[in-house]
mmCIF file of C-alpha atoms in Angstrom:
data_model
loop_
_atom_site.group_PDB
_atom_site.id
_atom_site.type_symbol
_atom_site.label_atom_id
_atom_site.label_comp_id
_atom_site.label_asym_id
_atom_site.label_seq_id
_atom_site.Cartn_x
_atom_site.Cartn_y
_atom_site.Cartn_z
ATOM 1 C CA VAL A 1 162.235 104.127 133.237
ATOM 2 C CA LYS A 2 159.114 101.966 133.654
ATOM 3 C CA ASP A 3 160.460 99.464 131.187
ATOM 4 C CA LEU A 4 163.685 99.204 133.096
ATOM 5 C CA ARG A 5 161.761 98.577 136.393
ATOM 6 C CA ASN A 6 159.716 95.837 134.749
ATOM 7 C CA LYS A 7 162.881 94.058 133.472
ATOM 8 C CA ARG A 8 164.335 94.231 137.026
ATOM 9 C CA ASP A 9 161.129 93.414 138.907
ATOM 10 C CA ALA A 10 161.496 96.696 140.830
ATOM 11 C CA PRO A 11 158.664 98.459 142.629
ATOM 12 C CA ALA A 12 156.178 100.307 140.420
ATOM 13 C CA GLY A 13 157.447 103.661 141.259
ATOM 14 C CA THR A 14 158.501 106.323 143.900
ATOM 15 C CA ILE A 15 155.996 108.355 145.843
ATOM 16 C CA GLU A 16 156.753 111.303 143.658
ATOM 17 C CA GLU A 17 156.095 109.318 140.342
ATOM 18 C CA VAL A 18 152.824 107.994 141.785
ATOM 19 C CA VAL A 19 151.784 111.528 142.698
ATOM 20 C CA LEU A 20 152.617 112.725 139.257
ATOM 21 C CA ASP A 21 150.638 110.005 137.656
ATOM 22 C CA VAL A 22 147.633 110.855 139.745
ATOM 23 C CA PHE A 23 147.968 114.522 139.111
ATOM 24 C CA ALA A 24 148.204 113.821 135.312
ATOM 25 C CA ALA A 25 145.145 111.611 135.309
ATOM 26 C CA LYS A 26 143.092 114.228 137.150
ATOM 27 C CA GLU A 27 144.244 116.962 134.732
ATOM 28 C CA ILE A 28 143.330 114.837 131.763
ATOM 29 C CA ASN A 29 139.921 113.941 133.367
ATOM 30 C CA ASN A 30 139.280 117.648 134.025
ATOM 31 C CA GLY A 31 140.355 118.526 130.457
ATOM 32 C CA VAL A 32 137.923 116.030 129.071
ATOM 33 C CA LEU A 33 135.065 117.029 131.361
ATOM 34 C CA TYR A 34 135.599 120.743 130.575
ATOM 35 C CA THR A 35 135.550 119.898 126.850
ATOM 36 C CA LEU A 36 132.390 117.948 127.136
ATOM 37 C CA GLY A 37 130.801 120.849 129.097
ATOM 38 C CA GLN A 38 131.824 123.153 126.182
ATOM 39 C CA LEU A 39 130.267 120.743 123.615
ATOM 40 C CA ALA A 40 127.134 120.628 125.711
ATOM 41 C CA HIS A 41 126.913 124.424 125.339
ATOM 42 C CA GLU A 42 127.314 124.275 121.590
ATOM 43 C CA PHE A 43 124.877 121.287 121.283
ATOM 44 C CA PRO A 44 122.092 121.787 123.835
ATOM 45 C CA GLU A 45 120.434 118.576 122.894
ATOM 46 C CA LEU A 46 123.392 116.661 124.490
ATOM 47 C CA SER A 47 123.291 118.803 127.686
ATOM 48 C CA ASP A 48 120.626 116.737 129.709
ATOM 49 C CA VAL A 49 122.213 113.377 128.840
ATOM 50 C CA LEU A 50 125.682 114.586 129.679
ATOM 51 C CA GLN A 51 124.555 116.103 133.108
ATOM 52 C CA THR A 52 122.746 112.966 134.032
ATOM 53 C CA SER A 53 125.717 110.767 132.987
ATOM 54 C CA VAL A 54 128.108 112.976 134.880
ATOM 55 C CA LYS A 55 126.185 113.056 138.016
ATOM 56 C CA ALA A 56 125.633 109.198 137.882
ATOM 57 C CA LEU A 57 129.547 108.815 138.036
ATOM 58 C CA ASN A 58 129.721 111.430 140.849
ATOM 59 C CA LEU A 59 131.651 113.876 138.833
ATOM 60 C CA HIS A 60 131.264 117.565 137.821
ATOM 61 C CA ILE A 61 131.993 119.624 134.860
ATOM 62 C CA PRO A 62 134.546 122.289 135.759
ATOM 63 C CA ALA A 63 133.564 125.918 134.992
ATOM 64 C CA LEU A 64 137.086 127.014 134.253
ATOM 65 C CA PRO A 65 139.442 125.549 131.572
ATOM 66 C CA PRO A 66 142.011 123.073 132.990
ATOM 67 C CA GLY A 67 145.106 124.723 134.361
ATOM 68 C CA SER A 68 143.568 128.238 134.716
ATOM 69 C CA THR A 69 143.520 128.085 138.488
ATOM 70 C CA SER A 70 147.181 127.016 139.009
ATOM 71 C CA THR A 71 148.441 129.624 136.539
ATOM 72 C CA ARG A 72 146.288 132.479 137.966
ATOM 73 C CA SER A 73 147.625 131.763 141.470
ATOM 74 C CA THR A 74 151.266 132.000 140.500
ATOM 75 C CA LYS A 75 150.950 135.122 138.285
ATOM 76 C CA GLY A 76 149.846 137.337 141.254
ATOM 77 C CA GLY A 77 152.817 136.430 143.262
ATOM 78 C CA GLY A 78 150.695 135.638 146.237
ATOM 79 C CA GLY A 79 152.967 133.683 148.577
ATOM 80 C CA ALA A 80 155.749 133.397 146.053
ATOM 81 C CA THR A 81 158.408 134.800 148.372
ATOM 82 C CA ASP A 82 160.863 131.951 147.801
ATOM 83 C CA SER A 83 163.226 132.969 144.961
ATOM 84 C CA ARG A 84 164.296 129.372 144.311
ATOM 85 C CA PRO A 85 162.809 127.647 141.166
ATOM 86 C CA THR A 86 159.742 125.366 141.854
ATOM 87 C CA SER A 87 161.917 122.173 141.261
ATOM 88 C CA ALA A 88 164.394 123.286 144.008
ATOM 89 C CA ARG A 89 161.483 123.884 146.464
ATOM 90 C CA SER A 90 159.629 120.616 146.019
ATOM 91 C CA ASP A 91 160.294 118.193 148.863
ATOM 92 C CA ARG A 92 158.858 114.827 150.030
ATOM 93 C CA ARG A 93 156.412 116.470 152.483
ATOM 94 C CA TRP A 94 154.927 118.548 149.714
ATOM 95 C CA TRP A 95 154.466 115.439 147.472
ATOM 96 C CA LEU A 96 152.688 113.614 150.370
ATOM 97 C CA ILE A 97 150.408 116.517 151.002
ATOM 98 C CA ARG A 98 149.503 116.630 147.254
ATOM 99 C CA LEU A 99 148.888 112.910 147.239
ATOM 100 C CA HIS A 100 146.612 113.225 150.169
ATOM 101 C CA MET A 101 144.625 116.067 148.549
ATOM 102 C CA TYR A 102 144.115 114.139 145.308
ATOM 103 C CA GLN A 103 142.975 110.985 147.097
ATOM 104 C CA TYR A 104 140.109 112.929 148.683
ATOM 105 C CA ASN A 105 139.019 115.302 145.833
#
């Protein structure tokens, strides 16, 4: 899709695509940071350097593996009263809220 847009000089993407790109980038970053944290536990000699570098970049190493919070919240059924699939429930307002959340986290 991006190649077709480039050929037609179309805009970079819809709001939804931008939100998904931001979400994917944050998930990848969290996965890498979590893995680095696990490596720091296995190799304590790296721990101080890693913590200093992470703090210098104003980041933090997540305590939970990536994706564990989102799957845990859906398994309990808390608030999942809508029987429609997630794809049918997503609307533009939801995407804008998600974009706003990820801009400030």
